[in-house]
GROMACS .gro file of C-alpha atoms in nm:
model
  387
    1MET     CA    1  -5.602  -1.020  -6.045
    2ALA     CA    2  -5.871  -1.206  -5.850
    3MET     CA    3  -6.038  -1.515  -5.984
    4ALA     CA    4  -6.412  -1.566  -5.959
    5VAL     CA    5  -6.680  -1.758  -6.146
    6THR     CA    6  -6.949  -1.491  -6.158
    7LEU     CA    7  -7.010  -1.468  -6.531
    8ARG     CA    8  -7.076  -1.169  -6.753
    9PRO     CA    9  -7.264  -0.926  -6.527
   10THR     CA   10  -7.407  -0.625  -6.705
   11ILE     CA   11  -7.452  -0.367  -6.434
   12PHE     CA   12  -7.530  -0.043  -6.614
   13THR     CA   13  -7.781  -0.035  -6.896
   14ASN     CA   14  -7.964   0.241  -7.086
   15ILE     CA   15  -7.696   0.496  -7.002
   16THR     CA   16  -7.789   0.838  -7.137
   17HIS     CA   17  -7.532   1.083  -7.266
   18LEU     CA   18  -7.465   1.402  -7.076
   19LYS     CA   19  -7.620   1.719  -7.209
   20SER     CA   20  -7.407   1.901  -7.462
   21THR     CA   21  -7.376   2.205  -7.236
   22THR     CA   22  -7.223   1.989  -6.963
   23THR     CA   23  -6.990   1.832  -7.218
   24ARG     CA   24  -6.871   2.171  -7.343
   25ALA     CA   25  -6.812   2.291  -6.989
   26LYS     CA   26  -6.612   1.983  -6.896
   27THR     CA   27  -6.412   2.007  -7.220
   28ALA     CA   28  -6.323   2.366  -7.141
   29THR     CA   29  -6.224   2.268  -6.787
   30TYR     CA   30  -6.002   1.994  -6.927
   31ARG     CA   31  -5.828   2.226  -7.170
   32ASN     CA   32  -5.764   2.484  -6.902
   33SER     CA   33  -5.620   2.223  -6.666
   34GLN     CA   34  -5.366   2.071  -6.902
   35ALA     CA   35  -5.094   2.331  -6.856
   36ASN     CA   36  -5.001   2.176  -6.522
   37SER     CA   37  -5.086   1.815  -6.603
   38VAL     CA   38  -4.825   1.540  -6.589
   39ARG     CA   39  -4.882   1.294  -6.871
   40CYS     CA   40  -4.753   0.943  -6.894
   41PHE     CA   41  -4.719   0.969  -7.271
   42GLU     CA   42  -4.501   1.278  -7.260
   43GLY     CA   43  -4.139   1.291  -7.147
   44THR     CA   44  -3.916   0.986  -7.138
   45VAL     CA   45  -4.105   0.729  -7.339
   46GLU     CA   46  -3.884   0.443  -7.221
   47ALA     CA   47  -3.973   0.517  -6.859
   48GLN     CA   48  -4.343   0.576  -6.903
   49ARG     CA   49  -4.478   0.367  -7.191
   50VAL     CA   50  -4.380   0.031  -7.329
   51THR     CA   51  -4.483  -0.181  -7.627
   52VAL     CA   52  -4.578  -0.545  -7.584
   53GLN     CA   53  -4.533  -0.732  -7.908
   54ASN     CA   54  -4.536  -1.069  -8.080
   55GLY     CA   55  -4.468  -1.066  -8.453
   56ASN     CA   56  -4.695  -0.811  -8.614
   57ASP     CA   57  -4.915  -0.777  -8.306
   58SER     CA   58  -4.827  -0.492  -8.074
   59LEU     CA   59  -4.980  -0.255  -7.822
   60ASP     CA   60  -4.822   0.031  -7.633
   61ILE     CA   61  -4.937   0.075  -7.274
   62CYS     CA   62  -4.855   0.289  -6.975
   63ARG     CA   63  -4.611   0.101  -6.751
   64VAL     CA   64  -4.827   0.172  -6.446
   65LEU     CA   65  -5.172   0.026  -6.506
   66ASN     CA   66  -5.492   0.112  -6.320
   67GLY     CA   67  -5.633  -0.216  -6.187
   68MET     CA   68  -6.011  -0.231  -6.155
   69TRP     CA   69  -6.061  -0.543  -5.941
   70GLN     CA   70  -6.178  -0.305  -5.670
   71THR     CA   71  -6.500  -0.235  -5.861
   72SER     CA   72  -6.616  -0.594  -5.807
   73GLY     CA   73  -6.728  -0.544  -5.446
   74GLY     CA   74  -6.558  -0.569  -5.106
   75TRP     CA   75  -6.380  -0.233  -5.109
   76GLY     CA   76  -6.677  -0.003  -5.055
   77ARG     CA   77  -6.969   0.103  -5.268
   78ILE     CA   78  -6.872   0.242  -5.608
   79ASP     CA   79  -7.078   0.534  -5.738
   80ARG     CA   80  -7.092   0.519  -6.117
   81ASP     CA   81  -7.053   0.890  -6.186
   82ASP     CA   82  -6.779   0.937  -5.926
   83ALA     CA   83  -6.594   0.636  -6.065
   84VAL     CA   84  -6.598   0.768  -6.422
   85GLU     CA   85  -6.482   1.111  -6.304
   86ALA     CA   86  -6.194   0.939  -6.123
   87MET     CA   87  -6.101   0.747  -6.438
   88LEU     CA   88  -6.085   1.077  -6.625
   89ARG     CA   89  -5.854   1.222  -6.358
   90TYR     CA   90  -5.619   0.924  -6.387
   91ALA     CA   91  -5.614   0.951  -6.766
   92ASP     CA   92  -5.562   1.328  -6.753
   93ALA     CA   93  -5.259   1.265  -6.530
   94GLY     CA   94  -5.118   1.031  -6.793
   95LEU     CA   95  -5.219   0.706  -6.623
   96SER     CA   96  -5.426   0.605  -6.921
   97THR     CA   97  -5.418   0.223  -6.922
   98PHE     CA   98  -5.700   0.044  -6.740
   99ASP     CA   99  -5.709  -0.326  -6.660
  100MET     CA  100  -6.037  -0.508  -6.593
  101ALA     CA  101  -6.214  -0.841  -6.644
  102ASP     CA  102  -6.547  -0.986  -6.742
  103HIS     CA  103  -6.613  -1.078  -6.377
  104TYR     CA  104  -6.503  -0.753  -6.210
  105GLY     CA  105  -6.857  -0.636  -6.145
  106PRO     CA  106  -6.930  -0.323  -6.351
  107ALA     CA  107  -6.569  -0.262  -6.459
  108GLU     CA  108  -6.625  -0.311  -6.832
  109ASP     CA  109  -6.943  -0.100  -6.822
  110LEU     CA  110  -6.759   0.178  -6.641
  111TYR     CA  111  -6.491   0.172  -6.908
  112GLY     CA  112  -6.758   0.199  -7.176
  113ILE     CA  113  -6.902   0.513  -7.014
  114PHE     CA  114  -6.553   0.651  -6.957
  115ILE     CA  115  -6.430   0.599  -7.313
  116ASN     CA  116  -6.739   0.771  -7.449
  117ARG     CA  117  -6.666   1.069  -7.226
  118VAL     CA  118  -6.309   1.069  -7.354
  119ARG     CA  119  -6.425   1.060  -7.716
  120ARG     CA  120  -6.655   1.358  -7.661
  121GLU     CA  121  -6.446   1.568  -7.427
  122ARG     CA  122  -6.082   1.505  -7.517
  123PRO     CA  123  -5.884   1.561  -7.839
  124PRO     CA  124  -5.818   1.269  -8.075
  125GLU     CA  125  -5.450   1.244  -7.979
  126PHE     CA  126  -5.559   1.190  -7.617
  127VAL     CA  127  -5.804   0.915  -7.713
  128ASP     CA  128  -5.528   0.738  -7.904
  129LYS     CA  129  -5.328   0.690  -7.582
  130VAL     CA  130  -5.609   0.540  -7.372
  131ARG     CA  131  -5.602   0.163  -7.336
  132GLY     CA  132  -5.861  -0.078  -7.202
  133LEU     CA  133  -5.727  -0.426  -7.123
  134THR     CA  134  -5.979  -0.689  -7.020
  135LYS     CA  135  -5.977  -1.057  -6.927
  136TRP     CA  136  -6.194  -1.351  -7.011
  137VAL     CA  137  -6.223  -1.616  -6.740
  138PRO     CA  138  -6.451  -1.889  -6.877
  139PRO     CA  139  -6.550  -2.215  -6.712
  140PRO     CA  140  -6.355  -2.511  -6.859
  141VAL     CA  141  -6.628  -2.612  -7.102
  142LYS     CA  142  -6.595  -2.699  -7.471
  143MET     CA  143  -6.443  -2.400  -7.648
  144THR     CA  144  -6.630  -2.370  -7.976
  145SER     CA  145  -6.582  -2.079  -8.211
  146SER     CA  146  -6.936  -1.954  -8.148
  147TYR     CA  147  -6.899  -1.975  -7.770
  148VAL     CA  148  -6.575  -1.776  -7.773
  149ARG     CA  149  -6.713  -1.520  -8.016
  150GLU     CA  150  -7.029  -1.470  -7.812
  151ASN     CA  151  -6.835  -1.400  -7.494
  152ILE     CA  152  -6.590  -1.163  -7.658
  153ASN     CA  153  -6.878  -0.974  -7.816
  154VAL     CA  154  -7.023  -0.919  -7.468
  155SER     CA  155  -6.702  -0.746  -7.357
  156ARG     CA  156  -6.688  -0.540  -7.676
  157LYS     CA  157  -7.044  -0.424  -7.618
  158ARG     CA  158  -6.994  -0.345  -7.250
  159MET     CA  159  -6.671  -0.154  -7.318
  160ASP     CA  160  -6.826   0.011  -7.625
  161VAL     CA  161  -6.533  -0.061  -7.853
  162ALA     CA  162  -6.516  -0.220  -8.196
  163SER     CA  163  -6.190  -0.392  -8.109
  164LEU     CA  164  -6.059  -0.488  -7.765
  165ASP     CA  165  -5.711  -0.345  -7.709
  166MET     CA  166  -5.606  -0.662  -7.529
  167LEU     CA  167  -5.788  -0.979  -7.432
  168GLN     CA  168  -5.611  -1.164  -7.149
  169PHE     CA  169  -5.720  -1.526  -7.124
  170HIS     CA  170  -5.735  -1.739  -6.807
  171TRP     CA  171  -5.790  -2.115  -6.785
  172TRP     CA  172  -5.874  -2.307  -6.469
  173ASP     CA  173  -5.790  -2.669  -6.548
  174TYR     CA  174  -5.478  -2.769  -6.740
  175SER     CA  175  -5.596  -3.131  -6.761
  176ASN     CA  176  -5.853  -2.998  -7.007
  177PRO     CA  177  -5.659  -2.892  -7.321
  178GLY     CA  178  -5.949  -2.674  -7.435
  179TYR     CA  179  -5.742  -2.366  -7.359
  180LEU     CA  180  -5.560  -2.420  -7.688
  181ASP     CA  181  -5.891  -2.429  -7.877
  182ALA     CA  182  -6.002  -2.110  -7.705
  183LEU     CA  183  -5.678  -1.930  -7.786
  184LYS     CA  184  -5.694  -2.035  -8.150
  185HIS     CA  185  -6.047  -1.895  -8.173
  186LEU     CA  186  -5.927  -1.575  -8.005
  187ALA     CA  187  -5.651  -1.552  -8.264
  188ASP     CA  188  -5.918  -1.583  -8.536
  189LEU     CA  189  -6.112  -1.297  -8.378
  190LYS     CA  190  -5.791  -1.096  -8.372
  191ALA     CA  191  -5.750  -1.159  -8.743
  192GLU     CA  192  -6.104  -1.028  -8.792
  193GLY     CA  193  -6.015  -0.707  -8.607
  194LYS     CA  194  -6.229  -0.770  -8.300
  195ILE     CA  195  -5.921  -0.800  -8.075
  196LYS     CA  196  -5.594  -0.610  -8.122
  197THR     CA  197  -5.371  -0.831  -7.906
  198VAL     CA  198  -5.414  -1.169  -7.737
  199ALA     CA  199  -5.254  -1.225  -7.398
  200LEU     CA  200  -5.267  -1.457  -7.098
  201THR     CA  201  -5.324  -1.425  -6.727
  202ASN     CA  202  -5.201  -1.664  -6.457
  203PHE     CA  203  -5.054  -1.921  -6.695
  204ASP     CA  204  -4.750  -2.116  -6.581
  205THR     CA  205  -4.423  -2.154  -6.770
  206GLU     CA  206  -4.497  -2.501  -6.904
  207ARG     CA  207  -4.830  -2.403  -7.055
  208LEU     CA  208  -4.691  -2.075  -7.192
  209GLN     CA  209  -4.430  -2.274  -7.382
  210ILE     CA  210  -4.697  -2.509  -7.521
  211ILE     CA  211  -4.905  -2.212  -7.634
  212LEU     CA  212  -4.609  -2.052  -7.811
  213GLU     CA  213  -4.518  -2.385  -7.974
  214ASN     CA  214  -4.872  -2.386  -8.116
  215GLU     CA  215  -4.786  -2.052  -8.281
  216ILE     CA  216  -5.045  -1.852  -8.089
  217PRO     CA  217  -4.909  -1.496  -8.082
  218VAL     CA  218  -4.958  -1.397  -7.718
  219VAL     CA  219  -4.787  -1.070  -7.623
  220SER     CA  220  -4.792  -1.093  -7.243
  221ASN     CA  221  -4.881  -1.295  -6.935
  222GLN     CA  222  -5.035  -1.118  -6.635
  223VAL     CA  223  -4.906  -1.272  -6.312
  224GLN     CA  224  -4.879  -1.203  -5.940
  225HIS     CA  225  -4.541  -1.041  -5.872
  226SER     CA  226  -4.411  -0.836  -5.580
  227ILE     CA  227  -4.099  -0.793  -5.369
  228VAL     CA  228  -4.238  -1.077  -5.156
  229ASP     CA  229  -4.348  -1.293  -5.449
  230MET     CA  230  -4.053  -1.315  -5.688
  231ARG     CA  231  -4.164  -1.643  -5.851
  232PRO     CA  232  -4.199  -1.488  -6.200
  233GLN     CA  233  -3.826  -1.409  -6.201
  234GLN     CA  234  -3.740  -1.777  -6.195
  235LYS     CA  235  -3.876  -2.012  -6.462
  236MET     CA  236  -4.119  -1.766  -6.625
  237ALA     CA  237  -3.875  -1.481  -6.686
  238GLU     CA  238  -3.625  -1.714  -6.851
  239LEU     CA  239  -3.881  -1.825  -7.109
  240CYS     CA  240  -4.005  -1.469  -7.158
  241GLN     CA  241  -3.651  -1.348  -7.229
  242LEU     CA  242  -3.611  -1.618  -7.492
  243THR     CA  243  -3.944  -1.553  -7.663
  244GLY     CA  244  -4.010  -1.181  -7.614
  245VAL     CA  245  -4.333  -1.232  -7.417
  246LYS     CA  246  -4.368  -0.963  -7.151
  247LEU     CA  247  -4.504  -0.979  -6.798
  248ILE     CA  248  -4.775  -0.752  -6.661
  249THR     CA  249  -4.783  -0.778  -6.285
  250TYR     CA  250  -5.053  -0.746  -6.023
  251GLY     CA  251  -5.037  -0.773  -5.645
  252THR     CA  252  -4.729  -0.554  -5.668
  253VAL     CA  253  -4.823  -0.348  -5.359
  254MET     CA  254  -4.997  -0.653  -5.208
  255GLY     CA  255  -5.337  -0.489  -5.177
  256GLY     CA  256  -5.183  -0.206  -4.973
  257LEU     CA  257  -4.979  -0.415  -4.731
  258LEU     CA  258  -4.663  -0.271  -4.886
  259SER     CA  259  -4.733   0.077  -4.752
  260GLU     CA  260  -4.673   0.307  -4.456
  261LYS     CA  261  -5.014   0.210  -4.320
  262PHE     CA  262  -4.886  -0.131  -4.209
  263LEU     CA  263  -4.540  -0.021  -4.097
  264ASP     CA  264  -4.468  -0.088  -3.727
  265THR     CA  265  -4.794  -0.277  -3.671
  266ASN     CA  266  -4.857  -0.604  -3.489
  267LEU     CA  267  -5.148  -0.795  -3.635
  268ALA     CA  268  -5.109  -1.067  -3.373
  269ILE     CA  269  -5.276  -0.837  -3.121
  270PRO     CA  270  -5.651  -0.801  -3.190
  271PHE     CA  271  -5.747  -0.448  -3.304
  272ALA     CA  272  -5.386  -0.330  -3.263
  273GLY     CA  273  -5.329  -0.267  -3.633
  274PRO     CA  274  -5.526  -0.163  -3.940
  275PRO     CA  275  -5.805  -0.408  -4.024
  276LEU     CA  276  -5.760  -0.652  -4.308
  277ASN     CA  277  -6.099  -0.552  -4.439
  278THR     CA  278  -6.070  -0.603  -4.814
  279PRO     CA  279  -6.038  -0.920  -5.023
  280SER     CA  280  -5.694  -0.812  -5.146
  281LEU     CA  281  -5.554  -0.744  -4.798
  282GLN     CA  282  -5.673  -1.083  -4.680
  283LYS     CA  283  -5.532  -1.255  -4.987
  284TYR     CA  284  -5.187  -1.099  -4.962
  285LYS     CA  285  -5.163  -1.145  -4.585
  286ARG     CA  286  -5.176  -1.519  -4.660
  287MET     CA  287  -4.890  -1.464  -4.904
  288VAL     CA  288  -4.689  -1.290  -4.631
  289ASP     CA  289  -4.752  -1.586  -4.399
  290ALA     CA  290  -4.630  -1.830  -4.664
  291TRP     CA  291  -4.320  -1.618  -4.735
  292GLY     CA  292  -4.187  -1.556  -4.387
  293GLY     CA  293  -4.446  -1.413  -4.150
  294TRP     CA  294  -4.534  -1.071  -4.016
  295SER     CA  295  -4.209  -1.007  -3.826
  296LEU     CA  296  -3.995  -1.050  -4.137
  297PHE     CA  297  -4.246  -0.846  -4.335
  298GLN     CA  298  -4.198  -0.562  -4.084
  299VAL     CA  299  -3.824  -0.572  -4.147
  300LEU     CA  300  -3.899  -0.544  -4.519
  301LEU     CA  301  -4.132  -0.247  -4.462
  302GLN     CA  302  -3.869  -0.074  -4.248
  303THR     CA  303  -3.611  -0.123  -4.522
  304LEU     CA  304  -3.848   0.007  -4.788
  305LYS     CA  305  -3.927   0.308  -4.571
  306LYS     CA  306  -3.558   0.399  -4.550
  307VAL     CA  307  -3.530   0.378  -4.928
  308ALA     CA  308  -3.850   0.577  -4.974
  309SER     CA  309  -3.737   0.851  -4.733
  310LYS     CA  310  -3.404   0.876  -4.911
  311HIS     CA  311  -3.581   0.944  -5.242
  312LYS     CA  312  -3.870   1.142  -5.088
  313VAL     CA  313  -4.133   0.901  -5.217
  314SER     CA  314  -4.370   0.647  -5.059
  315ILE     CA  315  -4.324   0.277  -4.985
  316PRO     CA  316  -4.567   0.173  -5.262
  317THR     CA  317  -4.371   0.382  -5.513
  318VAL     CA  318  -4.050   0.196  -5.423
  319ALA     CA  319  -4.229  -0.141  -5.429
  320VAL     CA  320  -4.366  -0.086  -5.780
  321LYS     CA  321  -4.043   0.056  -5.920
  322TYR     CA  322  -3.847  -0.243  -5.788
  323ILE     CA  323  -4.072  -0.479  -5.986
  324LEU     CA  324  -4.080  -0.261  -6.298
  325ASP     CA  325  -3.700  -0.285  -6.303
  326GLN     CA  326  -3.712  -0.667  -6.314
  327PRO     CA  327  -3.634  -0.845  -6.643
  328THR     CA  328  -3.928  -0.893  -6.885
  329VAL     CA  329  -4.171  -0.681  -6.679
  330ALA     CA  330  -4.357  -0.444  -6.909
  331GLY     CA  331  -4.601  -0.297  -6.659
  332SER     CA  332  -4.728  -0.320  -6.304
  333MET     CA  333  -5.081  -0.288  -6.175
  334ILE     CA  334  -5.194  -0.060  -5.894
  335GLY     CA  335  -5.554  -0.112  -5.785
  336VAL     CA  336  -5.776   0.194  -5.799
  337ARG     CA  337  -6.069   0.257  -5.563
  338LEU     CA  338  -6.249   0.479  -5.808
  339GLY     CA  339  -6.429   0.770  -5.645
  340LEU     CA  340  -6.318   0.664  -5.296
  341SER     CA  341  -5.945   0.743  -5.293
  342ASP     CA  342  -5.662   0.794  -5.539
  343HIS     CA  343  -5.286   0.763  -5.561
  344ILE     CA  344  -5.215   0.960  -5.878
  345ASN     CA  345  -4.913   1.144  -5.737
  346ASP     CA  346  -4.753   0.827  -5.599
  347SER     CA  347  -4.809   0.649  -5.929
  348ASN     CA  348  -4.654   0.924  -6.138
  349ALA     CA  349  -4.359   0.946  -5.898
  350ILE     CA  350  -4.261   0.593  -6.007
  351PHE     CA  351  -4.147   0.721  -6.346
  352SER     CA  352  -3.882   0.954  -6.204
  353LEU     CA  353  -3.754   0.718  -5.935
  354ASP     CA  354  -3.416   0.553  -5.989
  355LEU     CA  355  -3.321   0.287  -5.738
  356ASP     CA  356  -2.945   0.269  -5.694
  357GLU     CA  357  -2.730  -0.030  -5.611
  358ASP     CA  358  -2.743   0.036  -5.237
  359ASP     CA  359  -3.125   0.047  -5.248
  360ILE     CA  360  -3.148  -0.280  -5.437
  361ASN     CA  361  -2.895  -0.457  -5.218
  362SER     CA  362  -3.068  -0.348  -4.897
  363ILE     CA  363  -3.399  -0.488  -5.025
  364LYS     CA  364  -3.240  -0.815  -5.139
  365GLU     CA  365  -3.074  -0.853  -4.801
  366VAL     CA  366  -3.421  -0.885  -4.647
  367THR     CA  367  -3.596  -1.083  -4.919
  368LYS     CA  368  -3.332  -1.357  -4.922
  369LYS     CA  369  -3.441  -1.442  -4.567
  370GLY     CA  370  -3.789  -1.532  -4.691
  371LYS     CA  371  -3.899  -1.867  -4.827
  372ASP     CA  372  -3.878  -1.955  -5.194
  373LEU     CA  373  -4.245  -1.929  -5.294
  374LEU     CA  374  -4.182  -2.130  -5.609
  375ARG     CA  375  -4.118  -2.427  -5.381
  376VAL     CA  376  -4.398  -2.339  -5.139
  377ILE     CA  377  -4.675  -2.252  -5.387
  378GLY     CA  378  -4.554  -2.353  -5.731
  379ASP     CA  379  -4.519  -2.161  -6.055
  380CYS     CA  380  -4.716  -1.856  -6.163
  381GLY     CA  381  -5.089  -1.909  -6.126
  382ASP     CA  382  -5.058  -2.228  -5.923
  383GLU     CA  383  -5.209  -2.046  -5.624
  384TYR     CA  384  -5.543  -2.063  -5.812
  385ARG     CA  385  -5.516  -2.429  -5.904
  386ARG     CA  386  -5.384  -2.602  -5.593
  387ILE     CA  387  -5.643  -2.722  -5.345
   0.00000   0.00000   0.00000
């Protein structure tokens, strides 16, 4: 998840519905295509879907989430119609949970168009498995009930839903205790049926404990977590195991750095390797530098490649599965460049991959040579708060 302060953009307005003839044709195409479709919600439920829960609040999600940060700019121009078609392809393949935020450009608007297509062109049992998770990233101002309600209503309108499946809340400044006021107002909106589950993003362990002590029923905390960044498995995972709060992870393939594309490359030589030409690649390259540098990262990629070749999958598939197997992790995010490229096959391969003891030990043998990022950066989310 990327943090930004651009507030509440509404990109697409006055969207017209497709003609009924087009809808019927697409519905027929969908029905004819399903015989060979791999669905996340069919098969081994434990491997493919998971329920995040706190008390009576619960939501089942696909364990591999489609991250929509890439719609916010910096990854190439997103065509609205192509993006929605891509979302339908992901959902048809079973990858039916989408993660977005109020500041991810047109992400919430795209979801609104997409979910309307799903309602018209897919059967009710399909609609029931689609999830739209969004985030609210407000400035640290006074959190009144009306202010919180107004902002949540904007997301509901943009996503065209009566109730948000999950609202993940971020707070910039812990010295301002207004985050507790905001969360209490969000809990009130949940009680009214405008939000199904309340969650967090980029909160540290200390603040998560304070929130739970205030009896705010958060179901999950979305944090940065990868083979390089194992901070969540230290203080945060211990609290999550005690309380039942789950982790949803992002940065798990490090913007694409954890892939064959960057294997056997030397970024120290100008123009010798793939360009770091997206915000996520630039962000996670800094994480590599803090962890141990490019040479050690190459050793990690080589190790992951051996594991991937053994199982006939890709490096990103191994990287995501390794994190999904960590304690308290409910789901992991993979960013989607909607309409530009896709990784549906790699994502679905995660569900059938079983890493054995030799695989895990070979990966740990490399990662133990890296620096402890909890000491270097701090706890979960501190990378956004340290100047």
